[in-house]
Amino acid sequence: MSMSEDVISMVRDPFLNTEEACGYLGVPKATLLTWRVRRPGYGPLAVKAGGRLKYRLSELDRWLSAHQESFSEDPGSDEDPSREVVRTRRRASRVRGAALGPTDPR
């Protein structure tokens, strides 16, 4: 590859810094860093250059494609009846319980 081909390749597939990658993905910086540190292998791959993380635009696109879900307009219309539905239990807010204060048994 010649020098000009390298430059053209970089322009077609630019590197984004962490803030730019977060803007592109629509996630806060803390989320992107959490994926990197606490969930290794989950987030998009980064390159460390000059002590800073850089993300190739093509890698962000690849990661988005790999994590894409399809949503229909009517969620109940095309569900597979054999598919198990997982429901989560809602937790009571700790703040709400603390705001009520102690109850008087009298």
PDB file of N, CA and C in Angstrom:
ATOM      1  N   MET A   1       0.832  -1.177   0.000  1.00  0.00           N
ATOM      2  CA  MET A   1       0.000   0.000   0.000  1.00  0.00           C
ATOM      3  C   MET A   1       0.879   1.245   0.000  1.00  0.00           C
ATOM      4  N   SER A   2       0.546   2.206  -0.808  1.00  0.00           N
ATOM      5  CA  SER A   2       1.323   3.436  -0.838  1.00  0.00           C
ATOM      6  C   SER A   2       0.844   4.381   0.261  1.00  0.00           C
ATOM      7  N   MET A   3       1.605   5.431   0.449  1.00  0.00           N
ATOM      8  CA  MET A   3       1.274   6.424   1.483  1.00  0.00           C
ATOM      9  C   MET A   3      -0.094   7.039   1.213  1.00  0.00           C
ATOM     10  N   SER A   4      -0.401   7.359  -0.038  1.00  0.00           N
ATOM     11  CA  SER A   4      -1.690   7.982  -0.368  1.00  0.00           C
ATOM     12  C   SER A   4      -2.845   7.012  -0.132  1.00  0.00           C
ATOM     13  N   GLU A   5      -2.626   5.718  -0.386  1.00  0.00           N
ATOM     14  CA  GLU A   5      -3.677   4.728  -0.123  1.00  0.00           C
ATOM     15  C   GLU A   5      -3.947   4.603   1.371  1.00  0.00           C
ATOM     16  N   ASP A   6      -2.873   4.710   2.194  1.00  0.00           N
ATOM     17  CA  ASP A   6      -3.037   4.680   3.646  1.00  0.00           C
ATOM     18  C   ASP A   6      -3.868   5.860   4.123  1.00  0.00           C
ATOM     19  N   VAL A   7      -3.585   7.035   3.601  1.00  0.00           N
ATOM     20  CA  VAL A   7      -4.311   8.250   3.993  1.00  0.00           C
ATOM     21  C   VAL A   7      -5.773   8.149   3.573  1.00  0.00           C
ATOM     22  N   ILE A   8      -6.037   7.673   2.388  1.00  0.00           N
ATOM     23  CA  ILE A   8      -7.416   7.520   1.907  1.00  0.00           C
ATOM     24  C   ILE A   8      -8.162   6.516   2.769  1.00  0.00           C
ATOM     25  N   SER A   9      -7.494   5.419   3.142  1.00  0.00           N
ATOM     26  CA  SER A   9      -8.109   4.420   4.010  1.00  0.00           C
ATOM     27  C   SER A   9      -8.466   5.023   5.361  1.00  0.00           C
ATOM     28  N   MET A  10      -7.595   5.862   5.925  1.00  0.00           N
ATOM     29  CA  MET A  10      -7.865   6.492   7.218  1.00  0.00           C
ATOM     30  C   MET A  10      -9.035   7.456   7.123  1.00  0.00           C
ATOM     31  N   VAL A  11      -9.168   8.163   6.015  1.00  0.00           N
ATOM     32  CA  VAL A  11     -10.265   9.108   5.841  1.00  0.00           C
ATOM     33  C   VAL A  11     -11.588   8.352   5.711  1.00  0.00           C
ATOM     34  N   ARG A  12     -11.574   7.237   5.022  1.00  0.00           N
ATOM     35  CA  ARG A  12     -12.794   6.441   4.862  1.00  0.00           C
ATOM     36  C   ARG A  12     -13.208   5.764   6.159  1.00  0.00           C
ATOM     37  N   ASP A  13     -12.239   5.454   7.022  1.00  0.00           N
ATOM     38  CA  ASP A  13     -12.518   4.765   8.280  1.00  0.00           C
ATOM     39  C   ASP A  13     -11.811   5.516   9.415  1.00  0.00           C
ATOM     40  N   PRO A  14     -12.338   6.693   9.765  1.00  0.00           N
ATOM     41  CA  PRO A  14     -11.644   7.522  10.749  1.00  0.00           C
ATOM     42  C   PRO A  14     -11.733   6.953  12.164  1.00  0.00           C
ATOM     43  N   PHE A  15     -10.802   7.412  12.983  1.00  0.00           N
ATOM     44  CA  PHE A  15     -10.829   7.092  14.407  1.00  0.00           C
ATOM     45  C   PHE A  15     -11.636   8.172  15.126  1.00  0.00           C
ATOM     46  N   LEU A  16     -12.434   7.755  16.107  1.00  0.00           N
ATOM     47  CA  LEU A  16     -13.172   8.684  16.948  1.00  0.00           C
ATOM     48  C   LEU A  16     -12.632   8.568  18.359  1.00  0.00           C
ATOM     49  N   ASN A  17     -12.554   9.695  19.073  1.00  0.00           N
ATOM     50  CA  ASN A  17     -12.158   9.608  20.467  1.00  0.00           C
ATOM     51  C   ASN A  17     -13.359   9.132  21.287  1.00  0.00           C
ATOM     52  N   THR A  18     -13.191   8.968  22.580  1.00  0.00           N
ATOM     53  CA  THR A  18     -14.252   8.405  23.423  1.00  0.00           C
ATOM     54  C   THR A  18     -15.510   9.264  23.382  1.00  0.00           C
ATOM     55  N   GLU A  19     -15.356  10.578  23.476  1.00  0.00           N
ATOM     56  CA  GLU A  19     -16.523  11.465  23.467  1.00  0.00           C
ATOM     57  C   GLU A  19     -17.280  11.370  22.141  1.00  0.00           C
ATOM     58  N   GLU A  20     -16.549  11.335  21.031  1.00  0.00           N
ATOM     59  CA  GLU A  20     -17.177  11.229  19.714  1.00  0.00           C
ATOM     60  C   GLU A  20     -17.875   9.880  19.552  1.00  0.00           C
ATOM     61  N   ALA A  21     -17.228   8.817  20.040  1.00  0.00           N
ATOM     62  CA  ALA A  21     -17.834   7.483  19.955  1.00  0.00           C
ATOM     63  C   ALA A  21     -19.124   7.432  20.774  1.00  0.00           C
ATOM     64  N   CYS A  22     -19.111   8.051  21.949  1.00  0.00           N
ATOM     65  CA  CYS A  22     -20.321   8.089  22.779  1.00  0.00           C
ATOM     66  C   CYS A  22     -21.443   8.833  22.067  1.00  0.00           C
ATOM     67  N   GLY A  23     -21.106   9.938  21.442  1.00  0.00           N
ATOM     68  CA  GLY A  23     -22.108  10.685  20.683  1.00  0.00           C
ATOM     69  C   GLY A  23     -22.661   9.869  19.531  1.00  0.00           C
ATOM     70  N   TYR A  24     -21.793   9.142  18.852  1.00  0.00           N
ATOM     71  CA  TYR A  24     -22.210   8.318  17.719  1.00  0.00           C
ATOM     72  C   TYR A  24     -23.122   7.179  18.170  1.00  0.00           C
ATOM     73  N   LEU A  25     -22.770   6.554  19.305  1.00  0.00           N
ATOM     74  CA  LEU A  25     -23.561   5.434  19.815  1.00  0.00           C
ATOM     75  C   LEU A  25     -24.788   5.892  20.611  1.00  0.00           C
ATOM     76  N   GLY A  26     -24.757   7.132  21.076  1.00  0.00           N
ATOM     77  CA  GLY A  26     -25.862   7.648  21.872  1.00  0.00           C
ATOM     78  C   GLY A  26     -25.858   7.126  23.297  1.00  0.00           C
ATOM     79  N   VAL A  27     -24.673   6.930  23.854  1.00  0.00           N
ATOM     80  CA  VAL A  27     -24.557   6.452  25.233  1.00  0.00           C
ATOM     81  C   VAL A  27     -23.630   7.381  26.004  1.00  0.00           C
ATOM     82  N   PRO A  28     -23.822   7.469  27.332  1.00  0.00           N
ATOM     83  CA  PRO A  28     -22.906   8.279  28.130  1.00  0.00           C
ATOM     84  C   PRO A  28     -21.505   7.663  28.173  1.00  0.00           C
ATOM     85  N   LYS A  29     -20.532   8.494  28.463  1.00  0.00           N
ATOM     86  CA  LYS A  29     -19.142   8.047  28.543  1.00  0.00           C
ATOM     87  C   LYS A  29     -18.989   6.932  29.573  1.00  0.00           C
ATOM     88  N   ALA A  30     -19.691   7.061  30.688  1.00  0.00           N
ATOM     89  CA  ALA A  30     -19.603   6.042  31.749  1.00  0.00           C
ATOM     90  C   ALA A  30     -20.054   4.678  31.238  1.00  0.00           C
ATOM     91  N   THR A  31     -21.046   4.646  30.385  1.00  0.00           N
ATOM     92  CA  THR A  31     -21.542   3.375  29.842  1.00  0.00           C
ATOM     93  C   THR A  31     -20.486   2.725  28.960  1.00  0.00           C
ATOM     94  N   LEU A  32     -19.890   3.493  28.083  1.00  0.00           N
ATOM     95  CA  LEU A  32     -18.867   2.945  27.191  1.00  0.00           C
ATOM     96  C   LEU A  32     -17.674   2.421  27.993  1.00  0.00           C
ATOM     97  N   LEU A  33     -17.277   3.157  29.017  1.00  0.00           N
ATOM     98  CA  LEU A  33     -16.154   2.710  29.840  1.00  0.00           C
ATOM     99  C   LEU A  33     -16.525   1.498  30.689  1.00  0.00           C
ATOM    100  N   THR A  34     -17.774   1.425  31.142  1.00  0.00           N
ATOM    101  CA  THR A  34     -18.243   0.257  31.898  1.00  0.00           C
ATOM    102  C   THR A  34     -18.200  -0.986  31.018  1.00  0.00           C
ATOM    103  N   TRP A  35     -18.642  -0.872  29.782  1.00  0.00           N
ATOM    104  CA  TRP A  35     -18.584  -2.019  28.861  1.00  0.00           C
ATOM    105  C   TRP A  35     -17.148  -2.491  28.711  1.00  0.00           C
ATOM    106  N   ARG A  36     -16.219  -1.568  28.676  1.00  0.00           N
ATOM    107  CA  ARG A  36     -14.812  -1.913  28.471  1.00  0.00           C
ATOM    108  C   ARG A  36     -14.201  -2.561  29.706  1.00  0.00           C
ATOM    109  N   VAL A  37     -14.496  -2.023  30.898  1.00  0.00           N
ATOM    110  CA  VAL A  37     -13.849  -2.468  32.127  1.00  0.00           C
ATOM    111  C   VAL A  37     -14.601  -3.606  32.812  1.00  0.00           C
ATOM    112  N   ARG A  38     -15.892  -3.464  32.982  1.00  0.00           N
ATOM    113  CA  ARG A  38     -16.664  -4.446  33.754  1.00  0.00           C
ATOM    114  C   ARG A  38     -17.259  -5.556  32.910  1.00  0.00           C
ATOM    115  N   ARG A  39     -17.367  -5.342  31.602  1.00  0.00           N
ATOM    116  CA  ARG A  39     -17.919  -6.368  30.715  1.00  0.00           C
ATOM    117  C   ARG A  39     -16.978  -6.568  29.534  1.00  0.00           C
ATOM    118  N   PRO A  40     -15.766  -7.015  29.790  1.00  0.00           N
ATOM    119  CA  PRO A  40     -14.786  -7.166  28.700  1.00  0.00           C
ATOM    120  C   PRO A  40     -15.342  -8.016  27.557  1.00  0.00           C
ATOM    121  N   GLY A  41     -15.132  -7.535  26.353  1.00  0.00           N
ATOM    122  CA  GLY A  41     -15.605  -8.263  25.178  1.00  0.00           C
ATOM    123  C   GLY A  41     -17.005  -7.882  24.751  1.00  0.00           C
ATOM    124  N   TYR A  42     -17.717  -7.074  25.554  1.00  0.00           N
ATOM    125  CA  TYR A  42     -19.091  -6.714  25.176  1.00  0.00           C
ATOM    126  C   TYR A  42     -19.122  -5.484  24.273  1.00  0.00           C
ATOM    127  N   GLY A  43     -18.435  -4.446  24.653  1.00  0.00           N
ATOM    128  CA  GLY A  43     -18.489  -3.189  23.906  1.00  0.00           C
ATOM    129  C   GLY A  43     -17.671  -3.237  22.636  1.00  0.00           C
ATOM    130  N   PRO A  44     -17.716  -2.140  21.886  1.00  0.00           N
ATOM    131  CA  PRO A  44     -16.920  -2.075  20.655  1.00  0.00           C
ATOM    132  C   PRO A  44     -15.426  -2.088  20.974  1.00  0.00           C
ATOM    133  N   LEU A  45     -14.655  -2.667  20.076  1.00  0.00           N
ATOM    134  CA  LEU A  45     -13.205  -2.747  20.261  1.00  0.00           C
ATOM    135  C   LEU A  45     -12.580  -1.364  20.102  1.00  0.00           C
ATOM    136  N   ALA A  46     -11.584  -1.097  20.929  1.00  0.00           N
ATOM    137  CA  ALA A  46     -10.886   0.183  20.882  1.00  0.00           C
ATOM    138  C   ALA A  46      -9.407  -0.054  20.658  1.00  0.00           C
ATOM    139  N   VAL A  47      -8.730   0.983  20.229  1.00  0.00           N
ATOM    140  CA  VAL A  47      -7.289   0.972  20.052  1.00  0.00           C
ATOM    141  C   VAL A  47      -6.731   2.020  21.010  1.00  0.00           C
ATOM    142  N   LYS A  48      -5.694   1.671  21.731  1.00  0.00           N
ATOM    143  CA  LYS A  48      -5.065   2.641  22.617  1.00  0.00           C
ATOM    144  C   LYS A  48      -3.895   3.263  21.863  1.00  0.00           C
ATOM    145  N   ALA A  49      -3.989   4.564  21.616  1.00  0.00           N
ATOM    146  CA  ALA A  49      -2.952   5.276  20.875  1.00  0.00           C
ATOM    147  C   ALA A  49      -2.609   6.547  21.640  1.00  0.00           C
ATOM    148  N   GLY A  50      -1.357   6.688  21.987  1.00  0.00           N
ATOM    149  CA  GLY A  50      -0.932   7.874  22.711  1.00  0.00           C
ATOM    150  C   GLY A  50      -1.565   7.979  24.088  1.00  0.00           C
ATOM    151  N   GLY A  51      -1.862   6.831  24.696  1.00  0.00           N
ATOM    152  CA  GLY A  51      -2.470   6.834  26.021  1.00  0.00           C
ATOM    153  C   GLY A  51      -3.959   7.095  26.012  1.00  0.00           C
ATOM    154  N   ARG A  52      -4.566   7.194  24.849  1.00  0.00           N
ATOM    155  CA  ARG A  52      -6.011   7.467  24.745  1.00  0.00           C
ATOM    156  C   ARG A  52      -6.695   6.385  23.914  1.00  0.00           C
ATOM    157  N   LEU A  53      -7.942   6.149  24.243  1.00  0.00           N
ATOM    158  CA  LEU A  53      -8.717   5.172  23.478  1.00  0.00           C
ATOM    159  C   LEU A  53      -9.254   5.811  22.208  1.00  0.00           C
ATOM    160  N   LYS A  54      -9.180   5.070  21.126  1.00  0.00           N
ATOM    161  CA  LYS A  54      -9.718   5.496  19.829  1.00  0.00           C
ATOM    162  C   LYS A  54     -10.591   4.376  19.300  1.00  0.00           C
ATOM    163  N   TYR A  55     -11.681   4.732  18.654  1.00  0.00           N
ATOM    164  CA  TYR A  55     -12.629   3.762  18.095  1.00  0.00           C
ATOM    165  C   TYR A  55     -12.742   4.007  16.599  1.00  0.00           C
ATOM    166  N   ARG A  56     -12.530   2.953  15.815  1.00  0.00           N
ATOM    167  CA  ARG A  56     -12.736   3.065  14.367  1.00  0.00           C
ATOM    168  C   ARG A  56     -14.235   3.164  14.098  1.00  0.00           C
ATOM    169  N   LEU A  57     -14.595   4.022  13.178  1.00  0.00           N
ATOM    170  CA  LEU A  57     -16.004   4.175  12.810  1.00  0.00           C
ATOM    171  C   LEU A  57     -16.576   2.850  12.313  1.00  0.00           C
ATOM    172  N   SER A  58     -15.791   2.094  11.553  1.00  0.00           N
ATOM    173  CA  SER A  58     -16.267   0.804  11.044  1.00  0.00           C
ATOM    174  C   SER A  58     -16.523  -0.180  12.184  1.00  0.00           C
ATOM    175  N   GLU A  59     -15.725  -0.110  13.268  1.00  0.00           N
ATOM    176  CA  GLU A  59     -15.929  -0.988  14.416  1.00  0.00           C
ATOM    177  C   GLU A  59     -17.214  -0.617  15.154  1.00  0.00           C
ATOM    178  N   LEU A  60     -17.495   0.667  15.268  1.00  0.00           N
ATOM    179  CA  LEU A  60     -18.746   1.094  15.912  1.00  0.00           C
ATOM    180  C   LEU A  60     -19.950   0.615  15.096  1.00  0.00           C
ATOM    181  N   ASP A  61     -19.856   0.731  13.777  1.00  0.00           N
ATOM    182  CA  ASP A  61     -20.942   0.243  12.908  1.00  0.00           C
ATOM    183  C   ASP A  61     -21.101  -1.269  13.017  1.00  0.00           C
ATOM    184  N   ARG A  62     -19.971  -2.000  13.056  1.00  0.00           N
ATOM    185  CA  ARG A  62     -20.027  -3.458  13.188  1.00  0.00           C
ATOM    186  C   ARG A  62     -20.678  -3.841  14.505  1.00  0.00           C
ATOM    187  N   TRP A  63     -20.302  -3.165  15.583  1.00  0.00           N
ATOM    188  CA  TRP A  63     -20.840  -3.464  16.905  1.00  0.00           C
ATOM    189  C   TRP A  63     -22.338  -3.169  16.954  1.00  0.00           C
ATOM    190  N   LEU A  64     -22.752  -2.052  16.375  1.00  0.00           N
ATOM    191  CA  LEU A  64     -24.182  -1.724  16.343  1.00  0.00           C
ATOM    192  C   LEU A  64     -24.966  -2.782  15.572  1.00  0.00           C
ATOM    193  N   SER A  65     -24.437  -3.219  14.442  1.00  0.00           N
ATOM    194  CA  SER A  65     -25.108  -4.256  13.647  1.00  0.00           C
ATOM    195  C   SER A  65     -25.228  -5.559  14.426  1.00  0.00           C
ATOM    196  N   ALA A  66     -24.183  -5.903  15.160  1.00  0.00           N
ATOM    197  CA  ALA A  66     -24.189  -7.150  15.931  1.00  0.00           C
ATOM    198  C   ALA A  66     -25.179  -7.103  17.092  1.00  0.00           C
ATOM    199  N   HIS A  67     -25.526  -5.912  17.560  1.00  0.00           N
ATOM    200  CA  HIS A  67     -26.434  -5.769  18.693  1.00  0.00           C
ATOM    201  C   HIS A  67     -27.789  -5.203  18.296  1.00  0.00           C
ATOM    202  N   GLN A  68     -28.089  -5.291  17.029  1.00  0.00           N
ATOM    203  CA  GLN A  68     -29.351  -4.762  16.522  1.00  0.00           C
ATOM    204  C   GLN A  68     -30.487  -5.726  16.805  1.00  0.00           C
ATOM    205  N   GLU A  69     -31.601  -5.184  17.273  1.00  0.00           N
ATOM    206  CA  GLU A  69     -32.812  -5.975  17.464  1.00  0.00           C
ATOM    207  C   GLU A  69     -33.869  -5.425  16.531  1.00  0.00           C
ATOM    208  N   SER A  70     -34.781  -6.273  16.121  1.00  0.00           N
ATOM    209  CA  SER A  70     -35.866  -5.776  15.286  1.00  0.00           C
ATOM    210  C   SER A  70     -37.107  -5.621  16.155  1.00  0.00           C
ATOM    211  N   PHE A  71     -37.776  -4.525  15.959  1.00  0.00           N
ATOM    212  CA  PHE A  71     -38.991  -4.234  16.716  1.00  0.00           C
ATOM    213  C   PHE A  71     -40.124  -4.030  15.723  1.00  0.00           C
ATOM    214  N   SER A  72     -41.255  -4.679  15.999  1.00  0.00           N
ATOM    215  CA  SER A  72     -42.410  -4.490  15.130  1.00  0.00           C
ATOM    216  C   SER A  72     -43.301  -3.424  15.736  1.00  0.00           C
ATOM    217  N   GLU A  73     -44.230  -2.893  14.924  1.00  0.00           N
ATOM    218  CA  GLU A  73     -45.136  -1.856  15.428  1.00  0.00           C
ATOM    219  C   GLU A  73     -46.114  -2.432  16.434  1.00  0.00           C
ATOM    220  N   ASP A  74     -46.541  -3.676  16.246  1.00  0.00           N
ATOM    221  CA  ASP A  74     -47.472  -4.324  17.163  1.00  0.00           C
ATOM    222  C   ASP A  74     -46.727  -5.471  17.829  1.00  0.00           C
ATOM    223  N   PRO A  75     -46.197  -5.259  19.048  1.00  0.00           N
ATOM    224  CA  PRO A  75     -45.360  -6.286  19.656  1.00  0.00           C
ATOM    225  C   PRO A  75     -46.048  -7.620  19.882  1.00  0.00           C
ATOM    226  N   GLY A  76     -47.354  -7.655  20.003  1.00  0.00           N
ATOM    227  CA  GLY A  76     -48.048  -8.908  20.256  1.00  0.00           C
ATOM    228  C   GLY A  76     -48.394  -9.676  19.005  1.00  0.00           C
ATOM    229  N   SER A  77     -48.234  -9.057  17.833  1.00  0.00           N
ATOM    230  CA  SER A  77     -48.712  -9.675  16.599  1.00  0.00           C
ATOM    231  C   SER A  77     -47.852 -10.816  16.095  1.00  0.00           C
ATOM    232  N   ASP A  78     -46.533 -10.708  16.246  1.00  0.00           N
ATOM    233  CA  ASP A  78     -45.684 -11.740  15.660  1.00  0.00           C
ATOM    234  C   ASP A  78     -44.873 -12.495  16.704  1.00  0.00           C
ATOM    235  N   GLU A  79     -45.334 -12.498  17.938  1.00  0.00           N
ATOM    236  CA  GLU A  79     -44.614 -13.236  18.968  1.00  0.00           C
ATOM    237  C   GLU A  79     -44.826 -14.731  18.810  1.00  0.00           C
ATOM    238  N   ASP A  80     -43.789 -15.457  19.074  1.00  0.00           N
ATOM    239  CA  ASP A  80     -43.828 -16.911  19.032  1.00  0.00           C
ATOM    240  C   ASP A  80     -44.460 -17.400  20.329  1.00  0.00           C
ATOM    241  N   PRO A  81     -45.593 -18.121  20.265  1.00  0.00           N
ATOM    242  CA  PRO A  81     -46.246 -18.566  21.490  1.00  0.00           C
ATOM    243  C   PRO A  81     -45.401 -19.522  22.315  1.00  0.00           C
ATOM    244  N   SER A  82     -44.447 -20.199  21.692  1.00  0.00           N
ATOM    245  CA  SER A  82     -43.598 -21.121  22.444  1.00  0.00           C
ATOM    246  C   SER A  82     -42.449 -20.405  23.147  1.00  0.00           C
ATOM    247  N   ARG A  83     -42.269 -19.137  22.804  1.00  0.00           N
ATOM    248  CA  ARG A  83     -41.185 -18.358  23.410  1.00  0.00           C
ATOM    249  C   ARG A  83     -41.572 -17.946  24.825  1.00  0.00           C
ATOM    250  N   GLU A  84     -40.668 -18.205  25.754  1.00  0.00           N
ATOM    251  CA  GLU A  84     -40.935 -17.899  27.155  1.00  0.00           C
ATOM    252  C   GLU A  84     -40.782 -16.396  27.403  1.00  0.00           C
ATOM    253  N   VAL A  85     -41.732 -15.823  28.117  1.00  0.00           N
ATOM    254  CA  VAL A  85     -41.670 -14.414  28.460  1.00  0.00           C
ATOM    255  C   VAL A  85     -41.071 -14.294  29.849  1.00  0.00           C
ATOM    256  N   VAL A  86     -40.042 -13.484  29.961  1.00  0.00           N
ATOM    257  CA  VAL A  86     -39.396 -13.290  31.244  1.00  0.00           C
ATOM    258  C   VAL A  86     -39.877 -11.968  31.817  1.00  0.00           C
ATOM    259  N   ARG A  87     -40.439 -12.023  32.995  1.00  0.00           N
ATOM    260  CA  ARG A  87     -40.918 -10.810  33.644  1.00  0.00           C
ATOM    261  C   ARG A  87     -40.039 -10.509  34.842  1.00  0.00           C
ATOM    262  N   THR A  88     -39.781  -9.251  35.051  1.00  0.00           N
ATOM    263  CA  THR A  88     -38.977  -8.864  36.195  1.00  0.00           C
ATOM    264  C   THR A  88     -39.875  -8.276  37.268  1.00  0.00           C
ATOM    265  N   ARG A  89     -39.444  -8.441  38.497  1.00  0.00           N
ATOM    266  CA  ARG A  89     -40.195  -7.915  39.619  1.00  0.00           C
ATOM    267  C   ARG A  89     -39.746  -6.483  39.855  1.00  0.00           C
ATOM    268  N   ARG A  90     -40.700  -5.600  40.080  1.00  0.00           N
ATOM    269  CA  ARG A  90     -40.356  -4.214  40.358  1.00  0.00           C
ATOM    270  C   ARG A  90     -39.953  -4.077  41.819  1.00  0.00           C
ATOM    271  N   ARG A  91     -38.880  -3.387  42.052  1.00  0.00           N
ATOM    272  CA  ARG A  91     -38.418  -3.170  43.414  1.00  0.00           C
ATOM    273  C   ARG A  91     -39.008  -1.882  43.967  1.00  0.00           C
ATOM    274  N   ALA A  92     -39.283  -1.905  45.247  1.00  0.00           N
ATOM    275  CA  ALA A  92     -39.720  -0.684  45.902  1.00  0.00           C
ATOM    276  C   ALA A  92     -38.523   0.241  46.046  1.00  0.00           C
ATOM    277  N   SER A  93     -38.771   1.499  45.918  1.00  0.00           N
ATOM    278  CA  SER A  93     -37.696   2.476  46.043  1.00  0.00           C
ATOM    279  C   SER A  93     -37.273   2.610  47.498  1.00  0.00           C
ATOM    280  N   ARG A  94     -35.977   2.594  47.719  1.00  0.00           N
ATOM    281  CA  ARG A  94     -35.470   2.775  49.075  1.00  0.00           C
ATOM    282  C   ARG A  94     -35.759   4.190  49.561  1.00  0.00           C
ATOM    283  N   VAL A  95     -35.704   5.120  48.648  1.00  0.00           N
ATOM    284  CA  VAL A  95     -35.950   6.514  49.023  1.00  0.00           C
ATOM    285  C   VAL A  95     -37.393   6.683  49.468  1.00  0.00           C
ATOM    286  N   ARG A  96     -38.310   6.081  48.742  1.00  0.00           N
ATOM    287  CA  ARG A  96     -39.723   6.194  49.079  1.00  0.00           C
ATOM    288  C   ARG A  96     -39.983   5.635  50.480  1.00  0.00           C
ATOM    289  N   GLY A  97     -39.399   4.482  50.797  1.00  0.00           N
ATOM    290  CA  GLY A  97     -39.588   3.877  52.099  1.00  0.00           C
ATOM    291  C   GLY A  97     -38.977   4.714  53.207  1.00  0.00           C
ATOM    292  N   ALA A  98     -37.851   5.340  52.914  1.00  0.00           N
ATOM    293  CA  ALA A  98     -37.177   6.160  53.918  1.00  0.00           C
ATOM    294  C   ALA A  98     -37.931   7.459  54.151  1.00  0.00           C
ATOM    295  N   ALA A  99     -38.616   7.938  53.127  1.00  0.00           N
ATOM    296  CA  ALA A  99     -39.335   9.209  53.257  1.00  0.00           C
ATOM    297  C   ALA A  99     -40.547   9.065  54.162  1.00  0.00           C
ATOM    298  N   LEU A 100     -41.084   7.854  54.290  1.00  0.00           N
ATOM    299  CA  LEU A 100     -42.273   7.648  55.122  1.00  0.00           C
ATOM    300  C   LEU A 100     -41.924   7.744  56.590  1.00  0.00           C
ATOM    301  N   GLY A 101     -40.710   7.384  56.935  1.00  0.00           N
ATOM    302  CA  GLY A 101     -40.265   7.458  58.323  1.00  0.00           C
ATOM    303  C   GLY A 101     -40.824   6.323  59.137  1.00  0.00           C
ATOM    304  N   PRO A 102     -40.488   6.273  60.429  1.00  0.00           N
ATOM    305  CA  PRO A 102     -40.966   5.190  61.277  1.00  0.00           C
ATOM    306  C   PRO A 102     -42.465   5.347  61.550  1.00  0.00           C
ATOM    307  N   THR A 103     -43.127   4.209  61.670  1.00  0.00           N
ATOM    308  CA  THR A 103     -44.562   4.241  61.969  1.00  0.00           C
ATOM    309  C   THR A 103     -44.779   4.125  63.470  1.00  0.00           C
ATOM    310  N   ASP A 104     -45.811   4.782  63.940  1.00  0.00           N
ATOM    311  CA  ASP A 104     -46.130   4.756  65.364  1.00  0.00           C
ATOM    312  C   ASP A 104     -47.141   3.651  65.604  1.00  0.00           C
ATOM    313  N   PRO A 105     -46.805   2.605  66.377  1.00  0.00           N
ATOM    314  CA  PRO A 105     -47.719   1.454  66.554  1.00  0.00           C
ATOM    315  C   PRO A 105     -48.926   1.774  67.416  1.00  0.00           C
ATOM    316  N   ARG A 106     -49.039   2.971  68.019  1.00  0.00           N
ATOM    317  CA  ARG A 106     -50.174   3.275  68.901  1.00  0.00           C
ATOM    318  C   ARG A 106     -51.445   3.379  68.192  1.00  0.00           C
TER     319      ARG A 106
END
